[in-house]
PDB file of C-alpha atoms in Angstrom:
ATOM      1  CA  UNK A   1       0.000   0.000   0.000  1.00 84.00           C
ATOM      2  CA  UNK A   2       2.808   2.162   0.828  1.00 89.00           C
ATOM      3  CA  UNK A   3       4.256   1.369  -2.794  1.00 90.00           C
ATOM      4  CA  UNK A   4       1.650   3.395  -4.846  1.00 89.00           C
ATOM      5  CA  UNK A   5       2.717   6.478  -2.967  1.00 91.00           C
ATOM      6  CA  UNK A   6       5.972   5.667  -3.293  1.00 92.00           C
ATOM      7  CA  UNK A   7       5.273   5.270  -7.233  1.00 91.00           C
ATOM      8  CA  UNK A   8       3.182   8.744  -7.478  1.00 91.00           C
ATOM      9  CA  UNK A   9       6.251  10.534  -6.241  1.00 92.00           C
ATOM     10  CA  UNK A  10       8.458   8.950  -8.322  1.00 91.00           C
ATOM     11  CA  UNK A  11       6.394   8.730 -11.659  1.00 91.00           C
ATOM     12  CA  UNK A  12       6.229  12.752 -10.927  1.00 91.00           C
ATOM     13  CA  UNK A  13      10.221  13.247 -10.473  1.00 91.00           C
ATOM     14  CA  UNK A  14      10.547  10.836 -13.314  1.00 89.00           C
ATOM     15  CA  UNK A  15       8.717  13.142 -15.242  1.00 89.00           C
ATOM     16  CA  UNK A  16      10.228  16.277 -13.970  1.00 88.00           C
ATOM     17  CA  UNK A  17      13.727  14.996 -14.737  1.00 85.00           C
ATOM     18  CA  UNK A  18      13.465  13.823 -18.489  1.00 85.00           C
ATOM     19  CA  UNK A  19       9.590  15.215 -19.428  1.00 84.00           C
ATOM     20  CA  UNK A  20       8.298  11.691 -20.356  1.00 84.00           C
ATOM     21  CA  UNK A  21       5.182  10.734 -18.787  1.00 87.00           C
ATOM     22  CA  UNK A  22       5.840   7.025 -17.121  1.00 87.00           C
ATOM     23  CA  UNK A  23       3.592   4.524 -16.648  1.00 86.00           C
ATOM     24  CA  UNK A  24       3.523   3.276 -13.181  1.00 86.00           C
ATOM     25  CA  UNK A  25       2.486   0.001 -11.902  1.00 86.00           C
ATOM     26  CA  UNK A  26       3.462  -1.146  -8.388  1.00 87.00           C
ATOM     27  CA  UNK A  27       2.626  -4.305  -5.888  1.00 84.00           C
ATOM     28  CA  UNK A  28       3.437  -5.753  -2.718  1.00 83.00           C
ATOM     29  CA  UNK A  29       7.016  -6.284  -4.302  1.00 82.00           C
ATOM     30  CA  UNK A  30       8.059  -3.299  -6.108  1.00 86.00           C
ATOM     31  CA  UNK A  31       7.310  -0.361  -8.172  1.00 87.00           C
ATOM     32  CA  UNK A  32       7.854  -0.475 -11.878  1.00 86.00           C
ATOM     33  CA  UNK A  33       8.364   2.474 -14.087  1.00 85.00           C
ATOM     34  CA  UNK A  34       7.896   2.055 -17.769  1.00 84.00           C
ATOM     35  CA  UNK A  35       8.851   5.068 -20.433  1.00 84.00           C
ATOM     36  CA  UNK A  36       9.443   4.211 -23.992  1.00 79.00           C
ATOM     37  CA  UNK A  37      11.002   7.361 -25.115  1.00 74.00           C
ATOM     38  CA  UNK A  38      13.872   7.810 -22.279  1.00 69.00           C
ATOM     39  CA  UNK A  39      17.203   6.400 -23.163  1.00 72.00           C
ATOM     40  CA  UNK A  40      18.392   6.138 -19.671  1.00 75.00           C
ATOM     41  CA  UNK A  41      16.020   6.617 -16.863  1.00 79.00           C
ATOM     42  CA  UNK A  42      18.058   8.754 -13.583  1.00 82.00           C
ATOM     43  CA  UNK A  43      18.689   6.644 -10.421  1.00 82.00           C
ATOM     44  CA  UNK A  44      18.430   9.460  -8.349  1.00 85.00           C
ATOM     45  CA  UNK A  45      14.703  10.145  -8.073  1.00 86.00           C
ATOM     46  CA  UNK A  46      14.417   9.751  -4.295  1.00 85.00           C
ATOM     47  CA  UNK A  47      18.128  12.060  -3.413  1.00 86.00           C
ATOM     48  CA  UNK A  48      16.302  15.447  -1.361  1.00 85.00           C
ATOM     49  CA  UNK A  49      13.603  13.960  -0.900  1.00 89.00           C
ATOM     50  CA  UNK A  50      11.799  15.629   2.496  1.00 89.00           C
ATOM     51  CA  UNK A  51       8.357  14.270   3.588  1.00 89.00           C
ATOM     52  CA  UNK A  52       6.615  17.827   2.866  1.00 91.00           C
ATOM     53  CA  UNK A  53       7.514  17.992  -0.981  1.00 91.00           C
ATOM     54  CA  UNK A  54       6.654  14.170  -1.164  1.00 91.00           C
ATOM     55  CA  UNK A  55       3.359  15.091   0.332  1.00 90.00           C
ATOM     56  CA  UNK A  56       2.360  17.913  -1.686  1.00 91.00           C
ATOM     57  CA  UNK A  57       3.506  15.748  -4.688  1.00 90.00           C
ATOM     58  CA  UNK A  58       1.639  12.699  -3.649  1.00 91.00           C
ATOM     59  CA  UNK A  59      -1.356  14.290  -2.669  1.00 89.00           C
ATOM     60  CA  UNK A  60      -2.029  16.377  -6.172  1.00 88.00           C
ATOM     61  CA  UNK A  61      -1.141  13.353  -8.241  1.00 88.00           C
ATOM     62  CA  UNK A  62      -3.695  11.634  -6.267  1.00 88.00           C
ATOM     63  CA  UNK A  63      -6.171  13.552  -7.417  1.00 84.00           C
ATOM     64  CA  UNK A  64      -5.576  12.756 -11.133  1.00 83.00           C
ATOM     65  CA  UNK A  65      -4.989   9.180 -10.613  1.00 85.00           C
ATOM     66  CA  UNK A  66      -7.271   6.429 -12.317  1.00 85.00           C
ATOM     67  CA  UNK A  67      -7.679   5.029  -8.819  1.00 87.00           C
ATOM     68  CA  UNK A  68      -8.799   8.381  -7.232  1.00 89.00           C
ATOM     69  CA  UNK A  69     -11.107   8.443 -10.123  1.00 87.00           C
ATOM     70  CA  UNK A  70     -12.765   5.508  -9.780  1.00 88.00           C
ATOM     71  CA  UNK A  71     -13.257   5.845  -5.902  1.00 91.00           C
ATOM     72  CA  UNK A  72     -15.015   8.897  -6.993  1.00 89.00           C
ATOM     73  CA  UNK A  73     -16.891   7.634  -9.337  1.00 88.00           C
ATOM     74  CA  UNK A  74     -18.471   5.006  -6.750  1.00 89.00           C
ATOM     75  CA  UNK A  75     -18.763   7.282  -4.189  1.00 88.00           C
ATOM     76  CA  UNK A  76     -20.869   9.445  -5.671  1.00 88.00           C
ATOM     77  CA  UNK A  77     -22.893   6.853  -7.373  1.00 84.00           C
ATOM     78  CA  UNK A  78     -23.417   6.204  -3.446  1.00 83.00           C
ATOM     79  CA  UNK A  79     -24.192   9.615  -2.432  1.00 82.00           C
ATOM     80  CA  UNK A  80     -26.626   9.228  -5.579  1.00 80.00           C
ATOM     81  CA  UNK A  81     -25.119  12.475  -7.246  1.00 77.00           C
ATOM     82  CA  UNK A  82     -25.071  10.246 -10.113  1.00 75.00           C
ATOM     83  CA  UNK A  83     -28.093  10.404 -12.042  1.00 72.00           C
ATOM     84  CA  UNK A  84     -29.802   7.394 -13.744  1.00 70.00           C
ATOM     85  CA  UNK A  85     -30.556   7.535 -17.358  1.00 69.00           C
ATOM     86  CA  UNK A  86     -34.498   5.698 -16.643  1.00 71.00           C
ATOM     87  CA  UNK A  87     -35.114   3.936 -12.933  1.00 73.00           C
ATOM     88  CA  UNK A  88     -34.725   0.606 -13.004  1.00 75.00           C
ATOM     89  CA  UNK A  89     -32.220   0.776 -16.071  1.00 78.00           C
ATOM     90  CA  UNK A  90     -28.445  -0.037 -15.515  1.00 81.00           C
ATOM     91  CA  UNK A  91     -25.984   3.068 -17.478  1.00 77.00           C
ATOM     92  CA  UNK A  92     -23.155   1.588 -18.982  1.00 78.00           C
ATOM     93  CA  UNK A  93     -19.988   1.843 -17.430  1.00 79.00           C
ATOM     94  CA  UNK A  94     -18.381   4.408 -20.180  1.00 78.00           C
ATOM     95  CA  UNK A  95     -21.365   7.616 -19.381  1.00 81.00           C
ATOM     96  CA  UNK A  96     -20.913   6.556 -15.435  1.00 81.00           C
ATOM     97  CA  UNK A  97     -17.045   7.517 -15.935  1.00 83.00           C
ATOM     98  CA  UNK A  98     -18.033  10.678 -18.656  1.00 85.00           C
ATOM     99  CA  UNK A  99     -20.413  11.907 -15.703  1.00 85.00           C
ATOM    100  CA  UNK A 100     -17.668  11.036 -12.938  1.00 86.00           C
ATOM    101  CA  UNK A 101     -15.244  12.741 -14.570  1.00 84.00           C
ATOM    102  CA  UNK A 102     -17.351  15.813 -15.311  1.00 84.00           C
ATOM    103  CA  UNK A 103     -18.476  16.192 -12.019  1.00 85.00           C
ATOM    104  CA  UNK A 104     -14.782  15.626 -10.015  1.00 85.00           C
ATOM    105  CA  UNK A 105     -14.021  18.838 -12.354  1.00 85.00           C
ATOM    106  CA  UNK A 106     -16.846  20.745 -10.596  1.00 84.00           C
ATOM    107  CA  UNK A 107     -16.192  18.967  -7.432  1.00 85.00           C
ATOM    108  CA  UNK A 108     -12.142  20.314  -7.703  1.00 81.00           C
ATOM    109  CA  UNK A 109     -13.496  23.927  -7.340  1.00 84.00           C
ATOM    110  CA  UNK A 110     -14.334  23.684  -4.003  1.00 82.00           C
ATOM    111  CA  UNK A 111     -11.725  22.442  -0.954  1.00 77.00           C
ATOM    112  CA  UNK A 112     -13.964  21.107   1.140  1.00 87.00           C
ATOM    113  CA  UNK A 113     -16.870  19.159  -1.294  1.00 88.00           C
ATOM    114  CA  UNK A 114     -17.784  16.509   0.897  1.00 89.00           C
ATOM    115  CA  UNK A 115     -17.317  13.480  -1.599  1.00 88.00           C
ATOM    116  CA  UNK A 116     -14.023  14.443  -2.773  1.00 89.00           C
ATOM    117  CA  UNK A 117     -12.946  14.707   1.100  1.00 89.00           C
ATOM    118  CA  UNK A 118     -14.371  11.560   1.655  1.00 91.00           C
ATOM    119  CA  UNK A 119     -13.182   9.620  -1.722  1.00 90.00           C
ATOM    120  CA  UNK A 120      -9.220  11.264  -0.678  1.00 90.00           C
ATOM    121  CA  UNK A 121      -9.835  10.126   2.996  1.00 91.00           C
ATOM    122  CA  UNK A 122     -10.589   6.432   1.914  1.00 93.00           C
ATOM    123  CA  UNK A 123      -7.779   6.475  -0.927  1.00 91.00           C
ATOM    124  CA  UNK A 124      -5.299   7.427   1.748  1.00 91.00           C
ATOM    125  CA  UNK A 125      -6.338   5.517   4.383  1.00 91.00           C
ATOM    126  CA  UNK A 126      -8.187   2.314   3.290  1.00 90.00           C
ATOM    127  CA  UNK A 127      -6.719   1.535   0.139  1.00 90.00           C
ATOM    128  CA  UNK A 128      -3.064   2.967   0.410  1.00 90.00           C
ATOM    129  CA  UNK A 129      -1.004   3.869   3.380  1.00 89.00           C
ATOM    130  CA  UNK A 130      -0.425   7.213   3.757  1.00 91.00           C
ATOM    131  CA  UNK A 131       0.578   7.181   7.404  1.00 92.00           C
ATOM    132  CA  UNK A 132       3.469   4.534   6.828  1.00 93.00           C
ATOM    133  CA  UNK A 133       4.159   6.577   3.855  1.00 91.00           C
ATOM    134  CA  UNK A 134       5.300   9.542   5.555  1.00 93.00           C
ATOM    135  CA  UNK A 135       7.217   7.348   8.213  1.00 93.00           C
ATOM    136  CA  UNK A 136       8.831   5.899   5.321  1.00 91.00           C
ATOM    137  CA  UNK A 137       9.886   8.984   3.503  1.00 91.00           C
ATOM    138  CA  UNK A 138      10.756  10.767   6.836  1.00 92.00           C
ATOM    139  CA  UNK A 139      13.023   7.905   7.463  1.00 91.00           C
ATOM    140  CA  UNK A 140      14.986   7.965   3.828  1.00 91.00           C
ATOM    141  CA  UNK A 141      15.275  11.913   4.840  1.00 90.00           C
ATOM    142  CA  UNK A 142      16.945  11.765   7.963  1.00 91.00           C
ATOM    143  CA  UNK A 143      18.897   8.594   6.512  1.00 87.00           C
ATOM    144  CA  UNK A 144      17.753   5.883   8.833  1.00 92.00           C
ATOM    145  CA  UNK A 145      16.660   4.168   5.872  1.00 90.00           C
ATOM    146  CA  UNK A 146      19.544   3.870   3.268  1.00 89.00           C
ATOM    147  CA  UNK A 147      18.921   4.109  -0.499  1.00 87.00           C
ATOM    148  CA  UNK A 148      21.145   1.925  -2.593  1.00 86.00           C
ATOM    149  CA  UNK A 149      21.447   2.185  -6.141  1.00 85.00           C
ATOM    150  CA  UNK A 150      22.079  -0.802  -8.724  1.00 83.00           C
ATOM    151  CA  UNK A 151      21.933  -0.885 -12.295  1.00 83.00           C
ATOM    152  CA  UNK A 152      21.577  -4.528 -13.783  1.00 84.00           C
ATOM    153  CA  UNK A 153      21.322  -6.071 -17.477  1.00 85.00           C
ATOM    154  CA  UNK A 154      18.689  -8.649 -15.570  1.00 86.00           C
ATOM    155  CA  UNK A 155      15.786  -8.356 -13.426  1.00 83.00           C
ATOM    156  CA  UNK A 156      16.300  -9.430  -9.653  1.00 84.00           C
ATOM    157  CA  UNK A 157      13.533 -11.831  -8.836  1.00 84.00           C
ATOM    158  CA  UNK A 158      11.220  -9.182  -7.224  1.00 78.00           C
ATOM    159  CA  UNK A 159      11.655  -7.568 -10.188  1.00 84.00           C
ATOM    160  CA  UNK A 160      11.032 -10.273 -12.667  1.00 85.00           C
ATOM    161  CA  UNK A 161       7.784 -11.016 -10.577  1.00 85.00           C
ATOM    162  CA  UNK A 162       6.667  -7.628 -10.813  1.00 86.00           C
ATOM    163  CA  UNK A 163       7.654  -7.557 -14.586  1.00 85.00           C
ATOM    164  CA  UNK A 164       5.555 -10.373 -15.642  1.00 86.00           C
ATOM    165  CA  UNK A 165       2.300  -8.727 -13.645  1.00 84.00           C
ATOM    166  CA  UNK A 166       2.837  -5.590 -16.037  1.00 83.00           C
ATOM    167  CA  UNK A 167       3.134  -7.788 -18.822  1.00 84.00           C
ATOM    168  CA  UNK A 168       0.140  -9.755 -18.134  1.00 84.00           C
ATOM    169  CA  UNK A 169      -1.946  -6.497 -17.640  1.00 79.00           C
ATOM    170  CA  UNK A 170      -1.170  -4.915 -20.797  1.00 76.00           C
ATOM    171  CA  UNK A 171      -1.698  -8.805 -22.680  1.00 75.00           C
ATOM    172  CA  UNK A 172      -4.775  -8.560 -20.890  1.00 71.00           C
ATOM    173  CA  UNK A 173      -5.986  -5.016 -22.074  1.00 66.00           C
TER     174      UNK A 173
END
């Protein structure tokens, strides 16, 4: 859970660093970082890294995450701020994200609309870790937690693992 913050932060200094958008997927074992038009990627995306910048980072590319959006999306089905096209008619999936998405861009306007605090409250807290987050970052800041660097022509087996989940996704889609 803490590795989609993690992958937020880096996926923005990624982008900051070479101005390639990344594709980020991350599990239990890893993050991994896909660009296609980078010829080297920098190994030094976590070097100054203070828990206040990773915060502010984390918590606006949260907001225009996929998963963000569909947390939305079902809470304010919930909330019923999602109208039905008839009663007793399902609406496909593709007009419940259209309408999601147009009203998160209304919602954004105001700081304290109750289902975006709500939908950030359960991203952060039920579905990722934000707490151990923080503890994590604060400890790579003050250097209780060490950061090694290693370049290889092979993935490690973490790696590999997390590789073939990627792969499998994109088969998949």
């Amino acid at each position: 859970r803490v590795n989609g913050l993690l992958g937020i932060y880096l996926s923005h200094r990624l982008h900051e660093e070479t101005g390639v958008e990344p594709q980020m997927f991350y599990n239990d074992d890893g993050i991994l970082l896909r660009t296609s038009d980078a010829a080297s990627l920098p190994l030094d995306l976590l070097n100054g890294i203070t828990v206040q910048s990773a915060q502010d980072i984390v918590l606006d590319g949260l907001l225009a995450s996929p998963l963000f959006g569909g947390q939305f999306r079902q809470n304010a089905a919930r909330a019923l701020l999602m109208p039905r096209l008839a009663p007793g008619k399902r609406t496909p999936l593709w007009l419940q994200r259209l309408r999601a998405g147009d009203l998160l861009q209304i919602a954004r306007q105001y700081d304290d609309f109750p289902i975006v605090v709500e939908t950030m409250r359960e991203v952060l807290n039920d579905i990722l870790d934000f707490e151990h987050f923080k503890e994590i970052v604060g400890g790579i800041e003050n250097g209780t937690i060490g950061i090694h660097r290693v370049e290889t022509e092979v993935p490690s087996p973490f790696s590999a693992g997390l590789l073939f989940d990627f792969i499998a996704i994109y088969m998949y889609e």
